[in-house]
Amino acid sequence: MRGKDERIRTVLDTLRIDVSEPLLEKLRTLAIGPGGLLKDDFRREAWPLFLGVHKKCKRRIRDGVLTDHGPEAASGTWAYQVEMDVRRTLKRFPPGIDDVTRGDLQKVLVSLMCKLLKAHPERHYYQGFHDMALTVLLVMRDPENAYVVIEALMLKHLRVFMKPTMLETASLLGCILAVIERENRQLYMHLLRSNVGTTFSLPWVLTWFSHCLDDYELVVRVFDAFLSIDVSTEEEAVYYPLAVSATVILENAAKILSTECELSSQHAALSPLPQSVDWDSILEKGWRVMGNHSFQTVMKGAETYRRRADMQLDGVAWQTPGLWEAVWCVLPFQGTKFHPAEWPPIARAAFFGERLVSGKILDLPTYMMITHSSALIVSLVLPAIVAGLKASDCEVCFKVIDDFRATLSDDELKNTKVIEKKFVDYCEDKKGKENRFCYYLGGLEESATGILTEVSKPLSYSLPTEKLCEKLKKKDAQICELRFDKQIDFKTVDLKKLKVRDLRKILNDWGEDCDGCIEKAEYIKRIEALKPKYVKEEL
Amino acid sequence: MSYAYLFKYIIIGDTGVGKSCLLLQFTDKRFQPVHDLTIGVEFGARMITIDGKQIKLQIWDTAGQEAFRSITRSYYRGAAGALLVYDITRRDTFDHLTSWLEDARQHSNSNMVIMLIGNKSDLESRREVKKEEGEAFAREHGLVFMETSAKTAANVEEAFINTAKEIYEKIQEGVFDVNNEANGIKLGPQHGPANVHPGSGNASMSQSGGCC
């Protein structure tokens, strides 16, 4: 870590003279990387820089002295509540702190928060905000500088949490499940069926885990990463803690899956997870998760999750996957959003309809409408739509199936078992979206489920690619939602103009890393060196 | 440990009235003078005996701050009993009872047994709400009433166990459908339907699922 210490110091020294975007980017990378920013001395300077408020922090930012003036008396709408909550917060203070110092610190914290809340009356105090404010105060030490940093957080990162109710926050938490759905479907189903909901993650997200971690060093290390995110859009600032929460759960998938699929057992298993994970690795993986799934798709997934969870709670016992599928299909049918790929199960939904009505999910008129119209829809409309499946509608499937088919000999094409084995081999070194495609089909070791026969059989009787992908789309609509990332044109691109995070993404997509790389130049060198291997020159 | 029934409870009331401390006193028999606040929900469990039958209480402790109500509300449903708590040293926590009660009635099943608790009875010198007021409120709204102290443990056992007794009586009278888990009652493994696997539930003496 000594090397990193030096690097951070050098970057900060330069930034003090001139704030340049590439250097700031370097600092962001350091903050997410192992150990974060290492020292509070560094954090005091780096945090305001990340938030773009460094110019507002003037007082003794470098050495930071805990207040030398008596705090103002607490006042305002929230004063009583804030005071009560801060008084109850003991374990968050550094161990070994004496009662007098802690008492002073508590007073400073209360007046600081009251001042902030008075200055922003449209922001509502929530329990957990005090955990955030305390962490910042402990790092910044100077209350005025802490004020500046917390204020910036209130205006962006915590804005949603500071509304009069937590309704919007609750729907945001659905993003955690939506990420899990995209990474590990089996785990998602398990969590959904257990009715555990998302409340367990509320203290994680509202306090950036500070309410749940006992170790001060760990808390500020997590803050380093969350603060480092470039907040030119508010979305990313909100998304990172959610992606990290999902990662915490994904990393413990085996444990969760082996825990009884029941609300209280799941709640008890999930709640303490943050205390026992490798945070360096979690923060790094969470960052990559953000790159893999856009916030927009995850928000859509959260909405779907909420509907499914509501239905689940309404007491329909899900015994068969068929019924699940049927209901998922009927659900959007009631509303406006309805994907054609989900139509075939309507027939099945009609079959199960009676049970749905008895489960009070559907009222009778809706049920009648579905049963009477589904046959018509399936027989008339659906074929017309599906026949139009073009390569651009399902690009990853088209590419993989065409590529894979070309690797098989005529003899191999006769035996479905051989095809399946070959497909698993084929998938082994696939990256990015092709890897995802393999995962959905069950071609990877870590795949939750497999529908490999849906590929091997049609291939054995030479079904055209568009028909094959069409069939797969019916099995799993996600397959056609896969899109290749826009390819960077290496002939014209100026790597020096890309951000470090984009450079890391390029290496990540190639399945390469850049051990110990910090300087942008180092990343570029690495990419240039690897380019011949991954970038096919079109001559 | 096997049980004949599992009852689900929920504890509600303003922030700082001592909900988490009541739960801790009941499940662990200890008191924490400074208890960190609850964000979201936490739960604890304990076995009790009624009428010679083992009953497992699973108690969900909720965040009291107004802002969290939209989230904690979903825990009302599927609860067989509720402890509605106020602080006898803070009049405002008593004044808010009506709104809590409305919320509970609206989001729970109609048979839920509600126990009104005036907590912090050890702080007599700072009392702001008379015991008679609590009694009157309970009578008016058809609740059972008790004053407790999570600090001295006075009446804490009674509060939880009397609620369980009421639920148990309702089961005997056939008011509760024990086969519908939405009522907050579950039959133990030996009585349960075929899909409950014996041994899969690890019912320990006390179990908890807090965040931190």
PDB file of C-alpha atoms in Angstrom, chain A residues 448-538:
ATOM      1  CA  ALA A 448     -28.832 -21.257 -13.367  1.00  0.00           C
ATOM      2  CA  THR A 449     -30.977 -23.159 -15.823  1.00  0.00           C
ATOM      3  CA  GLY A 450     -30.458 -24.673 -19.227  1.00  0.00           C
ATOM      4  CA  ILE A 451     -32.446 -24.823 -22.405  1.00  0.00           C
ATOM      5  CA  LEU A 452     -29.627 -26.276 -24.465  1.00  0.00           C
ATOM      6  CA  THR A 453     -31.873 -28.811 -26.154  1.00  0.00           C
ATOM      7  CA  GLU A 454     -33.720 -25.871 -27.658  1.00  0.00           C
ATOM      8  CA  VAL A 455     -30.548 -25.183 -29.612  1.00  0.00           C
ATOM      9  CA  SER A 456     -29.214 -28.668 -30.258  1.00  0.00           C
ATOM     10  CA  LYS A 457     -32.413 -30.179 -31.634  1.00  0.00           C
ATOM     11  CA  PRO A 458     -33.218 -27.449 -34.149  1.00  0.00           C
ATOM     12  CA  LEU A 459     -29.587 -27.420 -35.278  1.00  0.00           C
ATOM     13  CA  SER A 460     -29.711 -31.161 -35.854  1.00  0.00           C
ATOM     14  CA  TYR A 461     -32.565 -30.696 -38.309  1.00  0.00           C
ATOM     15  CA  SER A 462     -31.024 -27.589 -39.854  1.00  0.00           C
ATOM     16  CA  LEU A 463     -33.609 -25.065 -38.726  1.00  0.00           C
ATOM     17  CA  PRO A 464     -32.757 -21.616 -40.146  1.00  0.00           C
ATOM     18  CA  THR A 465     -31.193 -19.209 -37.688  1.00  0.00           C
ATOM     19  CA  GLU A 466     -34.104 -16.769 -37.703  1.00  0.00           C
ATOM     20  CA  LYS A 467     -36.531 -19.553 -36.773  1.00  0.00           C
ATOM     21  CA  LEU A 468     -34.207 -20.863 -34.118  1.00  0.00           C
ATOM     22  CA  CYS A 469     -33.764 -17.453 -32.492  1.00  0.00           C
ATOM     23  CA  GLU A 470     -37.494 -16.941 -32.718  1.00  0.00           C
ATOM     24  CA  LYS A 471     -38.006 -20.147 -30.720  1.00  0.00           C
ATOM     25  CA  LEU A 472     -35.439 -19.075 -28.145  1.00  0.00           C
ATOM     26  CA  LYS A 473     -37.092 -15.716 -27.831  1.00  0.00           C
ATOM     27  CA  LYS A 474     -40.321 -17.450 -26.904  1.00  0.00           C
ATOM     28  CA  LYS A 475     -38.482 -19.437 -24.254  1.00  0.00           C
ATOM     29  CA  ASP A 476     -36.710 -16.443 -22.784  1.00  0.00           C
ATOM     30  CA  ALA A 477     -37.424 -12.932 -23.961  1.00  0.00           C
ATOM     31  CA  GLN A 478     -34.181 -11.687 -22.422  1.00  0.00           C
ATOM     32  CA  ILE A 479     -32.242 -13.464 -25.141  1.00  0.00           C
ATOM     33  CA  CYS A 480     -33.311 -10.994 -27.771  1.00  0.00           C
ATOM     34  CA  GLU A 481     -32.876  -8.045 -25.464  1.00  0.00           C
ATOM     35  CA  LEU A 482     -29.132  -8.613 -25.625  1.00  0.00           C
ATOM     36  CA  ARG A 483     -27.432  -5.995 -27.769  1.00  0.00           C
ATOM     37  CA  PHE A 484     -23.799  -5.702 -28.670  1.00  0.00           C
ATOM     38  CA  ASP A 485     -22.113  -2.641 -27.263  1.00  0.00           C
ATOM     39  CA  LYS A 486     -21.382  -0.029 -29.804  1.00  0.00           C
ATOM     40  CA  GLN A 487     -17.989  -0.979 -31.093  1.00  0.00           C
ATOM     41  CA  ILE A 488     -15.238   1.511 -30.784  1.00  0.00           C
ATOM     42  CA  ASP A 489     -13.653   2.129 -34.132  1.00  0.00           C
ATOM     43  CA  PHE A 490     -10.028   1.581 -33.320  1.00  0.00           C
ATOM     44  CA  LYS A 491      -8.901   2.984 -36.630  1.00  0.00           C
ATOM     45  CA  THR A 492     -10.124   6.476 -35.851  1.00  0.00           C
ATOM     46  CA  VAL A 493     -10.498   6.639 -32.087  1.00  0.00           C
ATOM     47  CA  ASP A 494      -8.082   8.715 -30.054  1.00  0.00           C
ATOM     48  CA  LEU A 495      -7.565   6.657 -26.930  1.00  0.00           C
ATOM     49  CA  LYS A 496      -6.139   9.665 -25.143  1.00  0.00           C
ATOM     50  CA  LYS A 497      -9.521  11.344 -25.337  1.00  0.00           C
ATOM     51  CA  LEU A 498     -11.333   8.484 -23.608  1.00  0.00           C
ATOM     52  CA  LYS A 499     -11.884   8.429 -19.876  1.00  0.00           C
ATOM     53  CA  VAL A 500      -9.972   5.934 -17.762  1.00  0.00           C
ATOM     54  CA  ARG A 501     -13.220   4.153 -17.013  1.00  0.00           C
ATOM     55  CA  ASP A 502     -13.827   3.653 -20.755  1.00  0.00           C
ATOM     56  CA  LEU A 503     -10.329   2.318 -21.171  1.00  0.00           C
ATOM     57  CA  ARG A 504     -10.940  -0.094 -18.311  1.00  0.00           C
ATOM     58  CA  LYS A 505     -14.198  -1.110 -19.953  1.00  0.00           C
ATOM     59  CA  ILE A 506     -12.379  -1.953 -23.182  1.00  0.00           C
ATOM     60  CA  LEU A 507      -9.943  -4.199 -21.314  1.00  0.00           C
ATOM     61  CA  ASN A 508     -12.778  -5.675 -19.304  1.00  0.00           C
ATOM     62  CA  ASP A 509     -14.698  -6.526 -22.470  1.00  0.00           C
ATOM     63  CA  TRP A 510     -11.634  -8.270 -23.789  1.00  0.00           C
ATOM     64  CA  GLY A 511     -11.320 -10.209 -20.556  1.00  0.00           C
ATOM     65  CA  GLU A 512      -7.978  -8.595 -19.863  1.00  0.00           C
ATOM     66  CA  ASP A 513      -6.899  -6.507 -16.952  1.00  0.00           C
ATOM     67  CA  CYS A 514      -4.165  -4.052 -16.280  1.00  0.00           C
ATOM     68  CA  ASP A 515      -2.613  -5.005 -12.981  1.00  0.00           C
ATOM     69  CA  GLY A 516      -1.374  -2.021 -11.047  1.00  0.00           C
ATOM     70  CA  CYS A 517      -2.221   0.419 -13.813  1.00  0.00           C
ATOM     71  CA  ILE A 518      -2.969   3.880 -12.536  1.00  0.00           C
ATOM     72  CA  GLU A 519      -1.854   6.307 -15.199  1.00  0.00           C
ATOM     73  CA  LYS A 520      -4.026   6.706 -18.221  1.00  0.00           C
ATOM     74  CA  ALA A 521      -0.889   6.221 -20.311  1.00  0.00           C
ATOM     75  CA  GLU A 522      -0.416   2.802 -18.777  1.00  0.00           C
ATOM     76  CA  TYR A 523      -3.912   1.736 -19.811  1.00  0.00           C
ATOM     77  CA  ILE A 524      -3.393   3.045 -23.321  1.00  0.00           C
ATOM     78  CA  LYS A 525      -0.096   1.194 -23.591  1.00  0.00           C
ATOM     79  CA  ARG A 526      -1.779  -2.012 -22.524  1.00  0.00           C
ATOM     80  CA  ILE A 527      -4.636  -1.552 -24.992  1.00  0.00           C
ATOM     81  CA  GLU A 528      -2.253  -0.775 -27.832  1.00  0.00           C
ATOM     82  CA  ALA A 529      -0.294  -3.908 -26.984  1.00  0.00           C
ATOM     83  CA  LEU A 530      -3.381  -6.102 -26.982  1.00  0.00           C
ATOM     84  CA  LYS A 531      -5.074  -4.492 -29.950  1.00  0.00           C
ATOM     85  CA  PRO A 532      -3.737  -6.896 -32.601  1.00  0.00           C
ATOM     86  CA  LYS A 533      -5.230  -9.791 -30.666  1.00  0.00           C
ATOM     87  CA  TYR A 534      -8.762  -8.419 -30.384  1.00  0.00           C
ATOM     88  CA  VAL A 535      -9.264  -5.881 -33.112  1.00  0.00           C
ATOM     89  CA  LYS A 536      -9.653  -7.448 -36.504  1.00  0.00           C
ATOM     90  CA  GLU A 537      -8.316  -5.175 -39.188  1.00  0.00           C
ATOM     91  CA  GLU A 538     -10.728  -4.897 -42.040  1.00  0.00           C
TER      92      GLU A 538
END
